[in-house]
mmCIF file of C-alpha atoms and ligand atoms in Angstrom:
data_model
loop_
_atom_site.group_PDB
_atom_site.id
_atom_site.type_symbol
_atom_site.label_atom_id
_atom_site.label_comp_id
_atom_site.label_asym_id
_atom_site.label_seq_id
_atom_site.Cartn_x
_atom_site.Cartn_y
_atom_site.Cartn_z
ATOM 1 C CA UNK A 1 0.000 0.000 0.000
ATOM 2 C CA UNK A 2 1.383 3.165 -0.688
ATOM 3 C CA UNK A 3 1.272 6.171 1.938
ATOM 4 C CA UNK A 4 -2.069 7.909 0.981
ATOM 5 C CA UNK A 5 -3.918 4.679 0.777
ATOM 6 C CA UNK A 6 -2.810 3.878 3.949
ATOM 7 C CA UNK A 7 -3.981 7.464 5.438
ATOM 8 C CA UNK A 8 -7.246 6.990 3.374
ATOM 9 C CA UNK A 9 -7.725 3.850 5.208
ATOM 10 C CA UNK A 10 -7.093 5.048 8.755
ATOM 11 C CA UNK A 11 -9.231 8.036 7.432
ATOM 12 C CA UNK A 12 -12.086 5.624 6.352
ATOM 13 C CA UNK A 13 -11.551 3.827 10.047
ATOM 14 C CA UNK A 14 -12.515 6.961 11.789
ATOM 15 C CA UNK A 15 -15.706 7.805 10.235
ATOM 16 C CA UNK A 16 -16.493 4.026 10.710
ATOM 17 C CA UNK A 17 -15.590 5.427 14.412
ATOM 18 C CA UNK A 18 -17.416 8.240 14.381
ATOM 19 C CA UNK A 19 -20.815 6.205 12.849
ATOM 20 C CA UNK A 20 -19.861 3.426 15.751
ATOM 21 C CA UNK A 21 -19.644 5.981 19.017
ATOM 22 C CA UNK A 22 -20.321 9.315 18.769
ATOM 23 C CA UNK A 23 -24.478 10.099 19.120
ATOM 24 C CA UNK A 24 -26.450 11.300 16.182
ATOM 25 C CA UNK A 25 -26.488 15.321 15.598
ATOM 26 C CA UNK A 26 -23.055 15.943 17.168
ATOM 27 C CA UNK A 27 -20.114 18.261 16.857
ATOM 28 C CA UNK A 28 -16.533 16.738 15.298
ATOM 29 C CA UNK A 29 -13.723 18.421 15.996
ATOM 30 C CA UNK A 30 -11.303 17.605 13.206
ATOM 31 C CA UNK A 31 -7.431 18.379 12.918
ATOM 32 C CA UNK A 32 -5.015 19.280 10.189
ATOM 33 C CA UNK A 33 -3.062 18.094 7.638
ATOM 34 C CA UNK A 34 -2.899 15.256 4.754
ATOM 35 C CA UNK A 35 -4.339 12.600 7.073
ATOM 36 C CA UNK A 36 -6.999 14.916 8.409
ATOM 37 C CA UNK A 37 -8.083 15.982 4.620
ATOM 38 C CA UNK A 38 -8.279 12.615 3.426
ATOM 39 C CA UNK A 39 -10.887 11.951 6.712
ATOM 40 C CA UNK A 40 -12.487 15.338 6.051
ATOM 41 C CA UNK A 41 -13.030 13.656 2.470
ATOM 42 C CA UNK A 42 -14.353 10.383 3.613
ATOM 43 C CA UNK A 43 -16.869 11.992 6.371
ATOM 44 C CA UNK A 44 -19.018 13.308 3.374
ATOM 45 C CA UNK A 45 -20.541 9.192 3.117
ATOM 46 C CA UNK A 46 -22.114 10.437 6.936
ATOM 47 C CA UNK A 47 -22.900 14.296 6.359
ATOM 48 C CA UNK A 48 -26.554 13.550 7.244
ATOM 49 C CA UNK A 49 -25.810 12.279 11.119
ATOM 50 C CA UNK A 50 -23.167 14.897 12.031
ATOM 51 C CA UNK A 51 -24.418 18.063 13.551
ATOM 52 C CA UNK A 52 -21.396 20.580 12.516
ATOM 53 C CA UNK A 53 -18.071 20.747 13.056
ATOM 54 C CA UNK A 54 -15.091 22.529 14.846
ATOM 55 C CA UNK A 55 -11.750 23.448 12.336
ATOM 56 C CA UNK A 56 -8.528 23.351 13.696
ATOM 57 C CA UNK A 57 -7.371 25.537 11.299
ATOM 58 C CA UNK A 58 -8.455 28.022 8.217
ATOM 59 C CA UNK A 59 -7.306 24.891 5.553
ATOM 60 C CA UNK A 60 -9.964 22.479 7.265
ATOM 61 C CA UNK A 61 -12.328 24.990 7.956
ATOM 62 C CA UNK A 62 -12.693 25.807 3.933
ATOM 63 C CA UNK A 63 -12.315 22.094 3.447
ATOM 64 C CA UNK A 64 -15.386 21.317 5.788
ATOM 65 C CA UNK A 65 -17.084 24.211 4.732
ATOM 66 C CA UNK A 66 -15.851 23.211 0.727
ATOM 67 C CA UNK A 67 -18.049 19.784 1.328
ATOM 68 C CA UNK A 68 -21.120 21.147 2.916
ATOM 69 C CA UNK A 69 -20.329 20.712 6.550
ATOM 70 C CA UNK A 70 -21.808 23.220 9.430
ATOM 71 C CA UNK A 71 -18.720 24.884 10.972
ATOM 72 C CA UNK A 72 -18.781 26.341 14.474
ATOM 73 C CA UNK A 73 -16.778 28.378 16.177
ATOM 74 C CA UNK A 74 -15.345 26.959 18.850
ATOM 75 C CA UNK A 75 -16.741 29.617 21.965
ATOM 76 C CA UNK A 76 -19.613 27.845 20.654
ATOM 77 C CA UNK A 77 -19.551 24.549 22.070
ATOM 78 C CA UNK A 78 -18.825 23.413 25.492
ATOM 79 C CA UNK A 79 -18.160 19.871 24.300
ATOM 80 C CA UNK A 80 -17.738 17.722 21.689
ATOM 81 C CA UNK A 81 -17.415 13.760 21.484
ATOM 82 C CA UNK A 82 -14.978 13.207 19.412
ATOM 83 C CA UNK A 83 -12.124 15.194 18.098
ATOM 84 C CA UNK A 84 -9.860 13.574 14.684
ATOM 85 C CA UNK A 85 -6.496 14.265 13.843
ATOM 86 C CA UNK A 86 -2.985 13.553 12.292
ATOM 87 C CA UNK A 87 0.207 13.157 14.155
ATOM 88 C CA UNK A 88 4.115 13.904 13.237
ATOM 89 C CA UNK A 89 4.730 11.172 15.557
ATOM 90 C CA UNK A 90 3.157 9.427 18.527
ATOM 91 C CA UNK A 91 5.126 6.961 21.531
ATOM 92 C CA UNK A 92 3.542 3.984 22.875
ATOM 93 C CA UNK A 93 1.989 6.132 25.843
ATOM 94 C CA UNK A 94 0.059 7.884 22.503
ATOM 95 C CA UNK A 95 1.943 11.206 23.720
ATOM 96 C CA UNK A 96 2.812 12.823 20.266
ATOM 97 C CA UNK A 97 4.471 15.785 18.360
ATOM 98 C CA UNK A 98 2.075 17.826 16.549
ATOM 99 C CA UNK A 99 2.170 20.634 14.517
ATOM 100 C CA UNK A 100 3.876 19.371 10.741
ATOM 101 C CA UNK A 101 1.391 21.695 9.463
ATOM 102 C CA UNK A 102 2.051 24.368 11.371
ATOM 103 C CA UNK A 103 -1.729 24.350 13.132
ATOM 104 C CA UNK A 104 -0.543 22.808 16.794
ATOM 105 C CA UNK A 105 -2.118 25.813 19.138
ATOM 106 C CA UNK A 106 -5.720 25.052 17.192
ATOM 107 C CA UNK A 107 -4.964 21.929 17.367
ATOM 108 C CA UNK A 108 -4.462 21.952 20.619
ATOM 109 C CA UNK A 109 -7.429 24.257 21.651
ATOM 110 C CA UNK A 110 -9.662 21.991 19.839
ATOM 111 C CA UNK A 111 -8.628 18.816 21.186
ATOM 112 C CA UNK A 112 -9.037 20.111 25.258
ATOM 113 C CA UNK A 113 -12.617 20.731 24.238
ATOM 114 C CA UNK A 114 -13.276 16.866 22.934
ATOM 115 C CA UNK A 115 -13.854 13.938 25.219
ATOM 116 C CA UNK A 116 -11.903 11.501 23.022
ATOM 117 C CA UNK A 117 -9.121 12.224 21.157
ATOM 118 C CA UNK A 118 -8.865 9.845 17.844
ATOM 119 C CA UNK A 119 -5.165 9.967 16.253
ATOM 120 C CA UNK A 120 -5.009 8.707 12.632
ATOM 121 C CA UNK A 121 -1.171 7.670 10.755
ATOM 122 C CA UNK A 122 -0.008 5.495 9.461
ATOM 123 C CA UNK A 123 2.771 3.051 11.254
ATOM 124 C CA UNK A 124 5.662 4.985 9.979
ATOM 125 C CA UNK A 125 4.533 7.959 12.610
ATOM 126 C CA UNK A 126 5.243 5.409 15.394
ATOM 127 C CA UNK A 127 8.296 6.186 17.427
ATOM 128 C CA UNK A 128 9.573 4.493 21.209
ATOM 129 C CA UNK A 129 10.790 8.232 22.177
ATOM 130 C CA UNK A 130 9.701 11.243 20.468
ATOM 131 C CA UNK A 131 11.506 13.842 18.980
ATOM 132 C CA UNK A 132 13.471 12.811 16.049
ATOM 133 C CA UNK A 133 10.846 14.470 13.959
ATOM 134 C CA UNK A 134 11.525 19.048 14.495
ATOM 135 C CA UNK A 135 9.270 19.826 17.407
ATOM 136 C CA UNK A 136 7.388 23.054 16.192
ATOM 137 C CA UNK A 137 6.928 25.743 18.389
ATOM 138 C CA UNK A 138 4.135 28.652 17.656
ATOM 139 C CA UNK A 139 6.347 31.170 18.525
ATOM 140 C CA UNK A 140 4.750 35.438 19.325
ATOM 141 C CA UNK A 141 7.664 37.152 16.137
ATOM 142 C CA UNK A 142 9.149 39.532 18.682
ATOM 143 C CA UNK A 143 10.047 36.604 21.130
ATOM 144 C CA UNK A 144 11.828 34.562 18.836
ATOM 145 C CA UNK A 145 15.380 35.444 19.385
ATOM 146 C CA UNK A 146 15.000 35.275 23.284
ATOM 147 C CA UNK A 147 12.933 31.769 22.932
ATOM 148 C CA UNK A 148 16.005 30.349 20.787
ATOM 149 C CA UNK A 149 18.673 30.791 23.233
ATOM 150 C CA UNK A 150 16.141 29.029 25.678
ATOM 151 C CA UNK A 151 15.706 26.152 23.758
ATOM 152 C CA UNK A 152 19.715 26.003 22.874
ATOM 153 C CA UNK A 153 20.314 26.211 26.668
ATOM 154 C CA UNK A 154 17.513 22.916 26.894
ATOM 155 C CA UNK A 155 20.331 20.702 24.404
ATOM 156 C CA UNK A 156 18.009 21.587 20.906
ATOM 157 C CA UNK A 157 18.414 23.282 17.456
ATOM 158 C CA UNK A 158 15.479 25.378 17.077
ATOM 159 C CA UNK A 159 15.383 26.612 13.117
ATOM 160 C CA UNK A 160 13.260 29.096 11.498
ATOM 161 C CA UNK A 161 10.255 27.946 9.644
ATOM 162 C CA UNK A 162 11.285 30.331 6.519
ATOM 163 C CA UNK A 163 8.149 32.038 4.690
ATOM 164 C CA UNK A 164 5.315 30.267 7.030
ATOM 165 C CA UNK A 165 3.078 32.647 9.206
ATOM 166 C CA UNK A 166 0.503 30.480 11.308
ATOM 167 C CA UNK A 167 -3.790 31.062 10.945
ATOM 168 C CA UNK A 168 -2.583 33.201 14.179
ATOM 169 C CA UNK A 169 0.069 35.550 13.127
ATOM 170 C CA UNK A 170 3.077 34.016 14.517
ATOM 171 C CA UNK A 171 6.284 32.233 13.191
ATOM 172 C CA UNK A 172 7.009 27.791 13.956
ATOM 173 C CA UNK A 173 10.367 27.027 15.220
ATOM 174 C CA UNK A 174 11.708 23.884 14.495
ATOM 175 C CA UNK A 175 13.425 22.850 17.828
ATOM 176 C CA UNK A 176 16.014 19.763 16.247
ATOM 177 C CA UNK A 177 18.112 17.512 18.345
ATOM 178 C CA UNK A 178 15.323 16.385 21.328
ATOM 179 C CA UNK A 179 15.213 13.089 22.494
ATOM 180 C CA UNK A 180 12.174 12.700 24.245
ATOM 181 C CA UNK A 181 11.969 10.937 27.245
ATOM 182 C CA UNK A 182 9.773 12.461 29.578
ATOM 183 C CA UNK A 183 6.604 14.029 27.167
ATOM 184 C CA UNK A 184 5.001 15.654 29.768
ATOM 185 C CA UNK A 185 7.554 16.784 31.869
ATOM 186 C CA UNK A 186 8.911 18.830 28.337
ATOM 187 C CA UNK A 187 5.956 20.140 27.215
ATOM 188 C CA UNK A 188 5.459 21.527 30.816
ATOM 189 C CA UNK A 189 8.721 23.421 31.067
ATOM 190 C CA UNK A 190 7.778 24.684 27.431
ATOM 191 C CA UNK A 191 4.235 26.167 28.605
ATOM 192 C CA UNK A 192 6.872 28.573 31.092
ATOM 193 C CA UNK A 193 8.714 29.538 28.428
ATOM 194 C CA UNK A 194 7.422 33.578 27.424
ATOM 195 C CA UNK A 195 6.870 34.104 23.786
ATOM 196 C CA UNK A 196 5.839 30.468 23.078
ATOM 197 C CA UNK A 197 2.567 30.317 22.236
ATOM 198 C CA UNK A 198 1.846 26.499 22.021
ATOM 199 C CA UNK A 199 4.228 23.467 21.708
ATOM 200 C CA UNK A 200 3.741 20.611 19.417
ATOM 201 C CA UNK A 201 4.025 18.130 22.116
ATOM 202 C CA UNK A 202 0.529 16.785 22.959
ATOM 203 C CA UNK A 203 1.485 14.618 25.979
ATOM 204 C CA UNK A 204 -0.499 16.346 28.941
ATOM 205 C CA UNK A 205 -3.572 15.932 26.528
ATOM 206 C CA UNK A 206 -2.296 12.264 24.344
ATOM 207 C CA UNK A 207 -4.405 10.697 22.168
ATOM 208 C CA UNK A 208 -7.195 8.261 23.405
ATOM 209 C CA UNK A 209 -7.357 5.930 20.368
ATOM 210 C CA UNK A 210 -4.842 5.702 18.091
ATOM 211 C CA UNK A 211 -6.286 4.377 14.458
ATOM 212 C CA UNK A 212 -2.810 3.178 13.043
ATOM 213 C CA UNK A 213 -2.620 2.137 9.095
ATOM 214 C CA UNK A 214 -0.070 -0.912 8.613
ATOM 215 C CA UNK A 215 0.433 -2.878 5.631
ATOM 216 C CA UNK A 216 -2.114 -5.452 6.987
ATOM 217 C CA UNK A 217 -5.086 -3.097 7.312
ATOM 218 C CA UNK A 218 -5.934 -0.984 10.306
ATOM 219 C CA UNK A 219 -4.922 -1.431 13.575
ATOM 220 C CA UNK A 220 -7.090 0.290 16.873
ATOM 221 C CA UNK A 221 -5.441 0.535 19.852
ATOM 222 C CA UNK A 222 -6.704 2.176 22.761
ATOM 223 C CA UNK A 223 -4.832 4.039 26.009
HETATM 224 C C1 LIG B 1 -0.662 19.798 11.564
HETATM 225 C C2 LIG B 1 -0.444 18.515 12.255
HETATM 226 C C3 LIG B 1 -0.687 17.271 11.488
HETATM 227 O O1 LIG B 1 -1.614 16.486 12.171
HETATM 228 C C4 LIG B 1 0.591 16.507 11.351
HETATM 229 O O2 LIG B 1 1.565 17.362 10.779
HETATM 230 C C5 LIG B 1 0.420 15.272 10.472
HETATM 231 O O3 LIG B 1 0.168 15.672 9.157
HETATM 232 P P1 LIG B 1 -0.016 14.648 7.968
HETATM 233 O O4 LIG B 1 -1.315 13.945 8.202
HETATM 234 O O5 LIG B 1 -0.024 15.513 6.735
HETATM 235 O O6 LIG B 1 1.170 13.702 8.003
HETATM 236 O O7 LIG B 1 -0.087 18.449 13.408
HETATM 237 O O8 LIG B 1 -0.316 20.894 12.348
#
């Protein structure tokens, strides 16, 4: 199988998901990316029992939108069942690095708001200890030189993301060099860093269900 039938499948797997747990009428929060556009794709097949939906960024918002789909904002809702995304890469404790796309503090937002958090890659996204993939940082522009010297005091390489300007304004640094051991521990040092507006590690808030696309169809696992 090549790579996008493999995310088509896991993105197939969650609207088979969606149909199996989440009640008739409600609000989807779905995520960003290649992964997350091939699931925005397949959701069309169940337009008629979802209620509306909450973007994690301006790409799946026209995407949703593009297809027909109610979008909210997200003051909107108090809760939502079920939130879909993409991952950059995820460790067996489904803590993962976000944010390939540039749309982790959405992302993010979205997914705190969601009771169950449904991660969809393929196997290659599968990692014991995060962090040989960049971890991106949303980063406030006048902040950036000060947040680099903290993150090359914490051992990493943090690199411009050159021409990119997130749905919010800001610049991604992409901190190279982490090894990951301790997920939560990281991204909570990170949150005290001033100027960083969101890291891409989603370990305080993992993934629930992790829909993973290998060669011999599609895997569920659960936390
Ligand atoms: C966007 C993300 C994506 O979920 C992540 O980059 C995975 O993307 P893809 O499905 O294209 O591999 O975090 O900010």
């Amino acid at each position: 199988m090549t790579q996008d039938e493999l995310k088509q499948a896991v993105a197939q797997a969650a609207v088979d998901y969606i149909a199996q747990h989440a009640p008739e009428g409600a609000t989807i929060g779905v995520g960003t990316g290649s992964t997350a556009n091939f699931f925005i794709d397949a959701l069309v097949a169940l337009k008629p029992r979802i209620g509306a939906a909450v973007a994690s960024s301006e790409a799946t918002r026209k995407r949703l939108e593009g297809h027909g789909f109610k979008v909210f904002d997200l003051n909107a809702v108090a809760r939502m069942p079920i939130y879909v995304d993409g991952a950059d890469e995820i460790d067996p404790g489904f803590a993962m690095i976000k944010g390939g796309g540039g749309a982790l503090t959405r992302e993010k937002i979205v997914a705190a708001v969601a009771d169950t958090f449904v991660c969809i890659c393929d196997a290659s996204k599968q990692v014991d200890i995060l962090g040989k993939f960049p971890l991106p940082l949303e980063v406030i522009p006048m902040a950036r030189a000060q947040v680099e010297r903290e993150l090359i005091a914490l051992g990493g390489k943090p690199v411009l993301r050159e021409g990119f300007t997130t749905d919010n304004g800001n610049i991604i640094l992409d901190v190279h060099g982490l090894s990951i051991g301790k997920p939560t521990e990281l991204e909570s040092a990170l949150n005290q860093i001033v100027g960083i507006v969101t890291n891409g590690l989603f370990a305080r808030r993992s993934a629930d269900v992790l829909l993973l696309g290998t060669s011999d169809g599609v895997v569920t696992l659960t936390k």
